[in-house]
JSON list of C-alpha atoms in Angstrom, two decimals:
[
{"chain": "A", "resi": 1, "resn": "UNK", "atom": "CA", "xyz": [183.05, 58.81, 81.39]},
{"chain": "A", "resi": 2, "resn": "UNK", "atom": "CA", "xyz": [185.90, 60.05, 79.21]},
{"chain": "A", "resi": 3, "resn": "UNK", "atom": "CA", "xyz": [189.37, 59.12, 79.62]},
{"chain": "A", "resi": 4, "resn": "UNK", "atom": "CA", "xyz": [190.80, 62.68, 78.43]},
{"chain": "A", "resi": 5, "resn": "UNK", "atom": "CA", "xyz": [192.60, 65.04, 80.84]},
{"chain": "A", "resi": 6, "resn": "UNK", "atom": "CA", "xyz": [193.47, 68.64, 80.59]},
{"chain": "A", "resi": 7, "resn": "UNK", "atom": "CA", "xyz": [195.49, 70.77, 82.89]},
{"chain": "A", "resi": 8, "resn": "UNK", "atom": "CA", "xyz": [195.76, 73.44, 83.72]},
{"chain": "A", "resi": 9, "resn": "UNK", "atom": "CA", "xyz": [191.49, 73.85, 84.02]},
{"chain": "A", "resi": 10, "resn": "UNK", "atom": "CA", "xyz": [192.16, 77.35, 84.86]},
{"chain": "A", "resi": 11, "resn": "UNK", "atom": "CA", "xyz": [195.21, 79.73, 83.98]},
{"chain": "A", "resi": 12, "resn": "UNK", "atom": "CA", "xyz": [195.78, 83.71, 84.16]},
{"chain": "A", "resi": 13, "resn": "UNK", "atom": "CA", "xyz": [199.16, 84.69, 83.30]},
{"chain": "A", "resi": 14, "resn": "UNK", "atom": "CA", "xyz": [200.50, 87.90, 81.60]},
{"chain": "A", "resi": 15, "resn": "UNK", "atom": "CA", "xyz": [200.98, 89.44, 78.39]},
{"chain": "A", "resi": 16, "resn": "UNK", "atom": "CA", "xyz": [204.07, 88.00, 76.49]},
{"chain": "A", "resi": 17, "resn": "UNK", "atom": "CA", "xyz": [204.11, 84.99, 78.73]},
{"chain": "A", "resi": 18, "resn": "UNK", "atom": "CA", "xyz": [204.66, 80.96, 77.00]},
{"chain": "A", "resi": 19, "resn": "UNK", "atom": "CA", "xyz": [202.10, 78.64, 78.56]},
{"chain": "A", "resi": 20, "resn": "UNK", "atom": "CA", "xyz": [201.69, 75.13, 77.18]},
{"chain": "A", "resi": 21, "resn": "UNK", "atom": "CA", "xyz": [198.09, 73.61, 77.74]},
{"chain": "A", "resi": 22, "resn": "UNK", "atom": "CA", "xyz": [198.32, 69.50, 78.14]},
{"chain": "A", "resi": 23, "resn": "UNK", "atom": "CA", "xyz": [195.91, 67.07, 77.23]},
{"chain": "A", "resi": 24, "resn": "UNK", "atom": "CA", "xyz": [196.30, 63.67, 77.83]},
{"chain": "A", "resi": 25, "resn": "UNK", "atom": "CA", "xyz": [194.07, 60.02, 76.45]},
{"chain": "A", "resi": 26, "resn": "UNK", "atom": "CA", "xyz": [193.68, 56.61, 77.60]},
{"chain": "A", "resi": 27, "resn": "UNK", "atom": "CA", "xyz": [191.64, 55.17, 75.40]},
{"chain": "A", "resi": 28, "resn": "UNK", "atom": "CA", "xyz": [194.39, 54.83, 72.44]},
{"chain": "A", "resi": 29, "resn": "UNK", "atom": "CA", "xyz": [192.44, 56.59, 70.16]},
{"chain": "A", "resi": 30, "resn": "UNK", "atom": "CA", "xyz": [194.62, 58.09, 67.09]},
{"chain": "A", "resi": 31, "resn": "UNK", "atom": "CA", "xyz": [193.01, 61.41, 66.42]},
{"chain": "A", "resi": 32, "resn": "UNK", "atom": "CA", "xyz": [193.07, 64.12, 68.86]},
{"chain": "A", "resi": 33, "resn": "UNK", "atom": "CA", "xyz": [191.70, 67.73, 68.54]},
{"chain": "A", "resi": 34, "resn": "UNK", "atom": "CA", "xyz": [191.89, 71.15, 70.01]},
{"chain": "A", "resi": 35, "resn": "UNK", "atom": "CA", "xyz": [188.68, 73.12, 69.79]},
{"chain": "A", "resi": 36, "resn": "UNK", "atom": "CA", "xyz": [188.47, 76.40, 70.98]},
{"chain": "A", "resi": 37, "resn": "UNK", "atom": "CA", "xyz": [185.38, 78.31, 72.24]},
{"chain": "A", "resi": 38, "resn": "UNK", "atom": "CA", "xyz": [184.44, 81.47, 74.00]},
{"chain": "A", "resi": 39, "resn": "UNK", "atom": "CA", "xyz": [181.73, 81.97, 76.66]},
{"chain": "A", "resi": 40, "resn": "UNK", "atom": "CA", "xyz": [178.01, 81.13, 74.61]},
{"chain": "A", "resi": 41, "resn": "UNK", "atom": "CA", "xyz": [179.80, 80.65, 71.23]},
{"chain": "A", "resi": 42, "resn": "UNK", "atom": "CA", "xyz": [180.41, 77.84, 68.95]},
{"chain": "A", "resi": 43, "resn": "UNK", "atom": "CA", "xyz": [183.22, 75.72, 68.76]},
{"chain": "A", "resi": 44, "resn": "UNK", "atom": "CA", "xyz": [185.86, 76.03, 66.51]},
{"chain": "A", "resi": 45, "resn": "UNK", "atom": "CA", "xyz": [188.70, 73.47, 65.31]},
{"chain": "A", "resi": 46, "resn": "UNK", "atom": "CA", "xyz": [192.37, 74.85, 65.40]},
{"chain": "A", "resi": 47, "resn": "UNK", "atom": "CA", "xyz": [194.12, 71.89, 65.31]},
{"chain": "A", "resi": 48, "resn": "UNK", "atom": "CA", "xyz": [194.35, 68.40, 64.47]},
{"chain": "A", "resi": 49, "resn": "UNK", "atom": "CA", "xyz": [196.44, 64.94, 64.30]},
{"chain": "A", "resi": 50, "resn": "UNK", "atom": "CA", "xyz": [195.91, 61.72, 63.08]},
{"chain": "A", "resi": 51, "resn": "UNK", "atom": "CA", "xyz": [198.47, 60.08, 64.73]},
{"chain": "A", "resi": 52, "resn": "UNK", "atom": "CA", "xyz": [202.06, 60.38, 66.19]},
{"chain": "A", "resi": 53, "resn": "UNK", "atom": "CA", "xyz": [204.11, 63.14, 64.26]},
{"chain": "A", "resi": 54, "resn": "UNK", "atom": "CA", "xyz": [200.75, 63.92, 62.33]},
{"chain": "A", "resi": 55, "resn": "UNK", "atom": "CA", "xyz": [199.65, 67.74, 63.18]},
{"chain": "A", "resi": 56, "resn": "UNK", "atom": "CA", "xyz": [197.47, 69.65, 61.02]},
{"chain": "A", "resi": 57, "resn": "UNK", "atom": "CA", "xyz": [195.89, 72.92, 61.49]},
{"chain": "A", "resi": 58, "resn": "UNK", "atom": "CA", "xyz": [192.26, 73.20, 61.36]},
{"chain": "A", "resi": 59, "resn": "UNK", "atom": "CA", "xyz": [189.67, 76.08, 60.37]},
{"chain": "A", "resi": 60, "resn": "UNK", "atom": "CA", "xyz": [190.40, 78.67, 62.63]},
{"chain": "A", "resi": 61, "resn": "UNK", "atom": "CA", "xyz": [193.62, 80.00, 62.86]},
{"chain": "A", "resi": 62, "resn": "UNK", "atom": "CA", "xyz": [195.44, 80.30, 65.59]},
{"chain": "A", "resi": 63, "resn": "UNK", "atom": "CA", "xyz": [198.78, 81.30, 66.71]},
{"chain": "A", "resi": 64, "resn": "UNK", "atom": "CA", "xyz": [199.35, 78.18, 68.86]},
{"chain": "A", "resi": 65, "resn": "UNK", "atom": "CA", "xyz": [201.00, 75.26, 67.77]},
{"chain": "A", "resi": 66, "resn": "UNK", "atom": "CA", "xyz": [200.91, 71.00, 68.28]},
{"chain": "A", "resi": 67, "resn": "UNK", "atom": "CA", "xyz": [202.88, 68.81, 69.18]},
{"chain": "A", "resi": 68, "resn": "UNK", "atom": "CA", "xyz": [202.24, 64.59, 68.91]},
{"chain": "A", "resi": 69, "resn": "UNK", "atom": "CA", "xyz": [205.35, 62.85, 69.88]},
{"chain": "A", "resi": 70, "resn": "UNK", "atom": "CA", "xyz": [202.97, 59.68, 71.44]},
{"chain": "A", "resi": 71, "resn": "UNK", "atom": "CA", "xyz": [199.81, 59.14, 71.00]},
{"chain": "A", "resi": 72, "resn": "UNK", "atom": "CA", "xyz": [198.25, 59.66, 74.50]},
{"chain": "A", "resi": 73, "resn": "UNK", "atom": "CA", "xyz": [199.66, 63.40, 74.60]},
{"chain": "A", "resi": 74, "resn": "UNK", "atom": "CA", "xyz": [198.69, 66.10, 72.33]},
{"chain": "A", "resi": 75, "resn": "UNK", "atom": "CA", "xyz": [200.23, 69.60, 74.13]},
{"chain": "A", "resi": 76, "resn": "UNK", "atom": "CA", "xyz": [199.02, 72.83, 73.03]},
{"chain": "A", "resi": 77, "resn": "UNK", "atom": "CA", "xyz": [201.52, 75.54, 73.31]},
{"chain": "A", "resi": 78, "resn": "UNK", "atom": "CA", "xyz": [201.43, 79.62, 72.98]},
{"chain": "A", "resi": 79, "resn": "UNK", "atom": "CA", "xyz": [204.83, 81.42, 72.52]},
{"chain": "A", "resi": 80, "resn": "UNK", "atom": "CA", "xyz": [204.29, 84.27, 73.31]},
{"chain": "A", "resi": 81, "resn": "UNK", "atom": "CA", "xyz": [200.31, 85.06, 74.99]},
{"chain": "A", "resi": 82, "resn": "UNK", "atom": "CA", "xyz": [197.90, 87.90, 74.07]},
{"chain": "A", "resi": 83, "resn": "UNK", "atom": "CA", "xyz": [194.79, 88.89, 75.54]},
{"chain": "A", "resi": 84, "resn": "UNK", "atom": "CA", "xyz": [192.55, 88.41, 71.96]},
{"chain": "A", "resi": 85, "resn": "UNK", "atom": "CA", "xyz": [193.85, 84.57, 73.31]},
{"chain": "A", "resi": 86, "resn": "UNK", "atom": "CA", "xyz": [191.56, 84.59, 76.00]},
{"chain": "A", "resi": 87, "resn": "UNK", "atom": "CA", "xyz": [189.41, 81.94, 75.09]},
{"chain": "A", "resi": 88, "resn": "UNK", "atom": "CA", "xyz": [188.55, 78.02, 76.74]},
{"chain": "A", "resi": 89, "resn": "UNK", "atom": "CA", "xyz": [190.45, 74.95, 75.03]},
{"chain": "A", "resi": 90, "resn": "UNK", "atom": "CA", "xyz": [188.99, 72.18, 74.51]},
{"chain": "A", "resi": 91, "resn": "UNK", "atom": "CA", "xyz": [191.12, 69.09, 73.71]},
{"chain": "A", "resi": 92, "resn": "UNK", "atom": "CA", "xyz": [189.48, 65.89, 72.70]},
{"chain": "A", "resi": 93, "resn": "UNK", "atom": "CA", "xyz": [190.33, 62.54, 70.75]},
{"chain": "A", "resi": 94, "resn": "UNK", "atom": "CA", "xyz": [188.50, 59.93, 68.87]},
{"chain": "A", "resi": 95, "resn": "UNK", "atom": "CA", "xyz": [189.26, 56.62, 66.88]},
{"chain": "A", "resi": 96, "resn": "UNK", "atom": "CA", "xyz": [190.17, 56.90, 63.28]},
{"chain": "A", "resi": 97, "resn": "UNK", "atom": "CA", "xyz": [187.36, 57.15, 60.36]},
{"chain": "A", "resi": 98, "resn": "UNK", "atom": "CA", "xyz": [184.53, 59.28, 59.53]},
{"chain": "A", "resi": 99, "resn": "UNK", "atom": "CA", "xyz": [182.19, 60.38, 62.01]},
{"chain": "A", "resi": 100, "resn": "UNK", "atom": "CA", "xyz": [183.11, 58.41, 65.08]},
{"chain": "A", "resi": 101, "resn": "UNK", "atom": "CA", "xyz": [182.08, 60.08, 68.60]},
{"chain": "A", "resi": 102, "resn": "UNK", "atom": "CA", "xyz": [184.51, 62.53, 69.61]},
{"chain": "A", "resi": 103, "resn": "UNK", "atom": "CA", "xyz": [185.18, 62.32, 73.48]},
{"chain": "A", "resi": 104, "resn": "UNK", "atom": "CA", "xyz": [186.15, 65.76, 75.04]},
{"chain": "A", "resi": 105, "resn": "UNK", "atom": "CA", "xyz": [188.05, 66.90, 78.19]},
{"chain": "A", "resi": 106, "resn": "UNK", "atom": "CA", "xyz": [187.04, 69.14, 80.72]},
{"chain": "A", "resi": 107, "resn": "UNK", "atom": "CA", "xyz": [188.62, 72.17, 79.20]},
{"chain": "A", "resi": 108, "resn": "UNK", "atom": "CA", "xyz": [191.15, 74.91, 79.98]},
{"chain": "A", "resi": 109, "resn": "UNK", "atom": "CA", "xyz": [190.14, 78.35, 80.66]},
{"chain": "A", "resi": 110, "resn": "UNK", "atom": "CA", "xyz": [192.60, 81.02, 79.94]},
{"chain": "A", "resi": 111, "resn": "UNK", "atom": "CA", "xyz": [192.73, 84.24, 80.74]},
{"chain": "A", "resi": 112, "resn": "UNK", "atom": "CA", "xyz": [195.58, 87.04, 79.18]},
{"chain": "A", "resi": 113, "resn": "UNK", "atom": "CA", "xyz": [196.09, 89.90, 81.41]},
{"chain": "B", "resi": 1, "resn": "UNK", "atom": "CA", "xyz": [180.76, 78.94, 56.78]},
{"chain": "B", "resi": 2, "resn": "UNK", "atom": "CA", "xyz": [178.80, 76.94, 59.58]},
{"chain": "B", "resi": 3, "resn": "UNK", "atom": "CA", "xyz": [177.76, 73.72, 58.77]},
{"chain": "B", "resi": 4, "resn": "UNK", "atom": "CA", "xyz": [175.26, 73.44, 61.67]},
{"chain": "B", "resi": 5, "resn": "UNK", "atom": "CA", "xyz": [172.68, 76.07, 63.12]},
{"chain": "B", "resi": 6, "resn": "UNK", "atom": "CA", "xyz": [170.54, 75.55, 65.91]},
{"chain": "B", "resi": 7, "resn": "UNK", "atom": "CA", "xyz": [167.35, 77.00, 66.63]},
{"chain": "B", "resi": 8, "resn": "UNK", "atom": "CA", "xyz": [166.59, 78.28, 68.78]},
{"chain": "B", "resi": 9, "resn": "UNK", "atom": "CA", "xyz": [169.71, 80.04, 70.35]},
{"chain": "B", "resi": 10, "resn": "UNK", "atom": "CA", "xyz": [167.95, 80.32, 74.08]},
{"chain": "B", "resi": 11, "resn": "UNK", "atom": "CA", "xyz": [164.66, 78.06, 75.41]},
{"chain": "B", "resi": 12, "resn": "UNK", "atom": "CA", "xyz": [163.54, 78.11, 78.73]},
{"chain": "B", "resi": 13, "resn": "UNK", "atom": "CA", "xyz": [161.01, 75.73, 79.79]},
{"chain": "B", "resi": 14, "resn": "UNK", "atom": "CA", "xyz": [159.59, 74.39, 82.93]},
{"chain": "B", "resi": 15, "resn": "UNK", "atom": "CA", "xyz": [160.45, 71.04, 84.49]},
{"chain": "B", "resi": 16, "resn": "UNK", "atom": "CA", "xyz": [158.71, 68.47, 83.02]},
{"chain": "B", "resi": 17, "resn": "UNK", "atom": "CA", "xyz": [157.99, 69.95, 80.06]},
{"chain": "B", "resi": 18, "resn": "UNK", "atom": "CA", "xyz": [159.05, 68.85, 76.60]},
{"chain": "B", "resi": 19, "resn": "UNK", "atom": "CA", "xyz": [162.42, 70.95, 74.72]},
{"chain": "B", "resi": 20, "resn": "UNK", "atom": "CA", "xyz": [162.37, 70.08, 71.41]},
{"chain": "B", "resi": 21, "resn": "UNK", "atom": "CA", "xyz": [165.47, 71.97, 69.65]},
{"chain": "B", "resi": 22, "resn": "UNK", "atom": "CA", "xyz": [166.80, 72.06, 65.77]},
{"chain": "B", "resi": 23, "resn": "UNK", "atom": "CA", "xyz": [169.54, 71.84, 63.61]},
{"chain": "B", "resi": 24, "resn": "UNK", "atom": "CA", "xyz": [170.04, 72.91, 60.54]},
{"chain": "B", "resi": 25, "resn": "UNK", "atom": "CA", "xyz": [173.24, 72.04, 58.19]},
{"chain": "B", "resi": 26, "resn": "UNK", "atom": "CA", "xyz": [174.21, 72.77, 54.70]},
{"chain": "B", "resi": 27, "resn": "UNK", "atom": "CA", "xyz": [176.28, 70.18, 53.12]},
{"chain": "B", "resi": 28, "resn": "UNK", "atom": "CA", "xyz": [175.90, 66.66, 52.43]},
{"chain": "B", "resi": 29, "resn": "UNK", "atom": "CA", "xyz": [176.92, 64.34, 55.83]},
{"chain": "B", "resi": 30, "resn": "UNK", "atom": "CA", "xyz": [177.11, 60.54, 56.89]},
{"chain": "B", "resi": 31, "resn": "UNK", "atom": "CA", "xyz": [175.72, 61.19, 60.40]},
{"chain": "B", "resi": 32, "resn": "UNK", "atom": "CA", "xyz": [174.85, 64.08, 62.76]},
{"chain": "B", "resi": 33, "resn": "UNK", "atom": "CA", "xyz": [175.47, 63.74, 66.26]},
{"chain": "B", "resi": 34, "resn": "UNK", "atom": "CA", "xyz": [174.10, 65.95, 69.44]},
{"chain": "B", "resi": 35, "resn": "UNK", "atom": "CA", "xyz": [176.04, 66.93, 72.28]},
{"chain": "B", "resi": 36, "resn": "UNK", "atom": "CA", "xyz": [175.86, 68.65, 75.63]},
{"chain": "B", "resi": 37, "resn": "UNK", "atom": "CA", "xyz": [177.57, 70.93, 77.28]},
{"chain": "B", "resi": 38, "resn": "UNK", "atom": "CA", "xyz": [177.45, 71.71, 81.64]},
{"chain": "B", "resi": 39, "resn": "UNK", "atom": "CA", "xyz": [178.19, 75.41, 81.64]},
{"chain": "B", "resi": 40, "resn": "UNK", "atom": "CA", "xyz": [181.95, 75.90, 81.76]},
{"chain": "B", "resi": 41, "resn": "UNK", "atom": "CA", "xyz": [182.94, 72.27, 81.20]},
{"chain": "B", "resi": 42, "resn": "UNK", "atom": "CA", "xyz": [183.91, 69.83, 78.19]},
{"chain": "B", "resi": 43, "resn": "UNK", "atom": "CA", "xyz": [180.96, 68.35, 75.36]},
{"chain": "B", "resi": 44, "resn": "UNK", "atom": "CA", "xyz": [179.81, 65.03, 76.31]},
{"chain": "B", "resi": 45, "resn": "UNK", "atom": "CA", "xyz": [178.39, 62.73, 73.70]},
{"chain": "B", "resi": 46, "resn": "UNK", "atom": "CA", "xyz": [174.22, 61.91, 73.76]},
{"chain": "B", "resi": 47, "resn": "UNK", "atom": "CA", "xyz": [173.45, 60.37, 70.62]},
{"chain": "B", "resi": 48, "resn": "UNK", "atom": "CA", "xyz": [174.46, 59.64, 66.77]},
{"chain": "B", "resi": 49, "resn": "UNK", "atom": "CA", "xyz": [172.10, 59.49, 64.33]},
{"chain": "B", "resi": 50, "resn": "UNK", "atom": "CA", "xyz": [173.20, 58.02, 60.90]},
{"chain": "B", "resi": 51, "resn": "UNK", "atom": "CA", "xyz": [172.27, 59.22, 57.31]},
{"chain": "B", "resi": 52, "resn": "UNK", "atom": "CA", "xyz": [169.91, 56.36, 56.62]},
{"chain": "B", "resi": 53, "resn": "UNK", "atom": "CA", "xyz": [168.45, 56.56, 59.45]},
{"chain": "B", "resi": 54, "resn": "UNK", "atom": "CA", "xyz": [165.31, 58.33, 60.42]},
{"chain": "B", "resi": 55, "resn": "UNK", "atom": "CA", "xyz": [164.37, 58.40, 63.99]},
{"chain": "B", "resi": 56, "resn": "UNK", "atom": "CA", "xyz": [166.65, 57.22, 67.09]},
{"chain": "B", "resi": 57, "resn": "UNK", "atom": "CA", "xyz": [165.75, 57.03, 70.82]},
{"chain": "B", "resi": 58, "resn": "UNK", "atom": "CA", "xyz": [167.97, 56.61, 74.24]},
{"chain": "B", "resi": 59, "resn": "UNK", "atom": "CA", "xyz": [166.28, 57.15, 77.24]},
{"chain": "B", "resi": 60, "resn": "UNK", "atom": "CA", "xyz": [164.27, 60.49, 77.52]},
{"chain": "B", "resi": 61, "resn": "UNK", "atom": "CA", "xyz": [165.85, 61.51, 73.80]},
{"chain": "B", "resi": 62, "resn": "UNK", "atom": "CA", "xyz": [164.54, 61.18, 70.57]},
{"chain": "B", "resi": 63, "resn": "UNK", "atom": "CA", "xyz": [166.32, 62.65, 67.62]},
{"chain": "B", "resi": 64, "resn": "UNK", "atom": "CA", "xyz": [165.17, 62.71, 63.82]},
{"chain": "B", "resi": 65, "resn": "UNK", "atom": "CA", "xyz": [166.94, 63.05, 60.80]},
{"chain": "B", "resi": 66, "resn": "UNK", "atom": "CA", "xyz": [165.43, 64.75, 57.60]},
{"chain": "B", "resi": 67, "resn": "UNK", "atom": "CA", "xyz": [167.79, 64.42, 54.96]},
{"chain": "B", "resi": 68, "resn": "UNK", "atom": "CA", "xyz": [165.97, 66.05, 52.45]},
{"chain": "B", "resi": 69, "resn": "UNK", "atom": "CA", "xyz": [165.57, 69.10, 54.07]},
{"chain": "B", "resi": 70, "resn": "UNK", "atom": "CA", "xyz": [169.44, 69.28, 56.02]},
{"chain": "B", "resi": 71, "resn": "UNK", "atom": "CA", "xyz": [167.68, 69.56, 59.46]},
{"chain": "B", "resi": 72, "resn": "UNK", "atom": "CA", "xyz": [167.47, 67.44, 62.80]},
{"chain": "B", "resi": 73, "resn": "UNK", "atom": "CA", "xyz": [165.60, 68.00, 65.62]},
{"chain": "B", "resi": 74, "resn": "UNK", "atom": "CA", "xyz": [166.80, 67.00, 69.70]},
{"chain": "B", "resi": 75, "resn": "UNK", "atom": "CA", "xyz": [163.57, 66.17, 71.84]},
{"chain": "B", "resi": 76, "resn": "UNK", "atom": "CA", "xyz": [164.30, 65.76, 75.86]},
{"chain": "B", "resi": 77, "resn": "UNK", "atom": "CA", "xyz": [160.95, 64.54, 77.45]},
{"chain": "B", "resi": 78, "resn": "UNK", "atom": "CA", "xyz": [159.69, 65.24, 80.79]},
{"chain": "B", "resi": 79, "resn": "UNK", "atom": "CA", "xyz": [162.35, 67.92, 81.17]},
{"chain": "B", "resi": 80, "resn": "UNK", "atom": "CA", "xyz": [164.80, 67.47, 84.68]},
{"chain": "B", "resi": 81, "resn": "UNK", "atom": "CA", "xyz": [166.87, 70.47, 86.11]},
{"chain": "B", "resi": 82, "resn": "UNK", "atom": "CA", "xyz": [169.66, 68.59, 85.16]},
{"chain": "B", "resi": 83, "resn": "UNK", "atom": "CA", "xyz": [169.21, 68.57, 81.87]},
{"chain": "B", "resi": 84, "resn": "UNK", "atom": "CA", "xyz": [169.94, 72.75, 81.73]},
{"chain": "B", "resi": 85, "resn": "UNK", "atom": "CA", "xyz": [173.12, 73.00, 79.72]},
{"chain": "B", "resi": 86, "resn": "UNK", "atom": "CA", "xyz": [173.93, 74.11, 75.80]},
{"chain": "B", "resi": 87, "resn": "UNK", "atom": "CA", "xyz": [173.29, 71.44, 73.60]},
{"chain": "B", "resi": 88, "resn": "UNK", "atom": "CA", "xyz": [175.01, 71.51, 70.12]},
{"chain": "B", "resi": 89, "resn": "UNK", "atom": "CA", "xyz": [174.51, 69.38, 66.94]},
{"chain": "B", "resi": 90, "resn": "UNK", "atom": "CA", "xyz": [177.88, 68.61, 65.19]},
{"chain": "B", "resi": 91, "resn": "UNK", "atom": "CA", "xyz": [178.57, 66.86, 61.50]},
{"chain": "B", "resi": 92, "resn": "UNK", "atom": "CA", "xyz": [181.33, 65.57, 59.80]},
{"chain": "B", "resi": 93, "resn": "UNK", "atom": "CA", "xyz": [183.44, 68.06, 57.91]},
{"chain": "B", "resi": 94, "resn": "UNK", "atom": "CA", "xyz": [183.48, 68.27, 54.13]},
{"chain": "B", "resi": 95, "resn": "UNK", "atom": "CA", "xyz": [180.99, 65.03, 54.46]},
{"chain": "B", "resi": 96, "resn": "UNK", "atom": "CA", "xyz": [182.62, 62.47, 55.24]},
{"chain": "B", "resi": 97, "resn": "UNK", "atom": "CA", "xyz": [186.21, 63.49, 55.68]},
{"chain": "B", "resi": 98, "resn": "UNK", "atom": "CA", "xyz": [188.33, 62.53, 58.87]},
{"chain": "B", "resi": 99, "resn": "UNK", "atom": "CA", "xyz": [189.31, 65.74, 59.90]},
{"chain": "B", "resi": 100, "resn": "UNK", "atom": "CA", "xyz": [186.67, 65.92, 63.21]},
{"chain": "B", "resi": 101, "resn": "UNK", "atom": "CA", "xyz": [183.24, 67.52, 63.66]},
{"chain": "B", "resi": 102, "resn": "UNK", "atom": "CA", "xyz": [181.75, 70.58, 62.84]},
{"chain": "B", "resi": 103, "resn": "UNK", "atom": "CA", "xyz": [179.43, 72.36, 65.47]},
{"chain": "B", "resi": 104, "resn": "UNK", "atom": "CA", "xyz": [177.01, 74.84, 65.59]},
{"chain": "B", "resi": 105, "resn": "UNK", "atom": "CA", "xyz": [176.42, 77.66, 67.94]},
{"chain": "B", "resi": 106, "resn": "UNK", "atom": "CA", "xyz": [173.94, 75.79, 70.31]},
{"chain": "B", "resi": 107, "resn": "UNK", "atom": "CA", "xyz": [171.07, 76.41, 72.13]},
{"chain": "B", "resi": 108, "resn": "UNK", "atom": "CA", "xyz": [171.42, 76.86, 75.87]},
{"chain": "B", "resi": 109, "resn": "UNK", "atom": "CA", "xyz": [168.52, 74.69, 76.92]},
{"chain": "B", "resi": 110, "resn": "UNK", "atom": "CA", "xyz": [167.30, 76.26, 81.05]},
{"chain": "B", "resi": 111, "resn": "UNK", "atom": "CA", "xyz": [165.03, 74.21, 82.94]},
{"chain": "B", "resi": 112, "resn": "UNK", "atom": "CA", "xyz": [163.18, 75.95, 85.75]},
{"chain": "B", "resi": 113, "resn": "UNK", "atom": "CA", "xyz": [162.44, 74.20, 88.87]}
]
């Protein structure tokens, strides 16, 4: 069982509306990752960080941003929210190096009205 | 591009039964690893398979690694209910780098009862 938390699991808010997605490890792992997927589809990075103050963005772009101010919390945040960001988040972490398991959290769903 | 296809996109077997599912991917990698996903929930981790390796087993799985021809293949024996959910395979970006995992699109494995 995974030691990664994300809340809220399920959100609907309105157009124009700033909602900030948290994710949370216990397992002191260094990199963490947000992943975003719709329904049936693949997964695709958006963002990244090795460590605290490290945030990099990944393949797919995405209006959101990172923060990593410790190393157990790596918030997702959306200034201003559209409906194209409808979409589930999926925010997981791992331990530094190459192709080490990547443990995932339960995922938020949001929905843009 | 994706680095990892699998094949097929939709099986439905009954219980059981033997799934066997594929991966394909494009670019050199250290290891490929297979995940699952419950519908509407995080990836959870099932196996690693490394680049010198051939052939690994835990419990009912058995993946192989071909090397020379970029593919993988995911084999679940004597199928469960349970074991309906979207299973992905997912391999290190740019071959090696640190930057996370790469996934493909999955195949949404259904077991009928």
């Amino acid at each position: 069982e995974a030691d990664i938390y994300q809340t809220p699991r399920y959100l609907v808010i309105g157009t124009g509306k700033k909602i900030t997605l948290e994710c949370s490890q216990t397992m002191g792992h260094d990199k963490m990752y947000w992943y975003q997927q719709d329904p049936g589809m693949e997964l695709h990075l958006i963002h990244y960080s090795y460590g605290v103050n490290s945030t990099e963005k990944g393949d797919l772009s995405s209006e959101s941003t990172v923060s990593r101010i410790r190393t157990e919390h790596f918030p997702l945040t959306l200034e201003s929210a559209r409906p194209s960001h409808t979409s589930q988040y999926l925010c997981a972490s791992s331990d530094l190096g190459a192709g080490n398991t990547i443990y995932f959290g339960e995922g938020s769903w949001l929905t843009v009205v | 591009s994706q680095q990892g296809e699998e094949d097929p996109q939709a099986l439905s077997i009954q219980e059981g039964e033997n799934a066997t599912m594929n991966c394909s991917y494009k670019t050199s990698i250290n290891n490929l690893q297979w995940y699952r996903q419950n519908s509407g929930r995080g990836l959870v981790h099932l196996i690693l398979i490394r680049s010198n390796e051939r052939e690994k087993h835990s419990g009912r799985l058995r993946v192989t690694l071909d090397t020379s021809k970029k593919s993988s293949s995911l084999l679940i024996t004597a199928s469960r209910a349970a074991d309906t959910a979207s299973y992905f395979c997912a391999t290190d970006r740019r071959g090696g780098g640190a930057d996370g995992l790469t996934f493909g699109k999955g195949t949404h494995l259904i077991i009928q009862p």
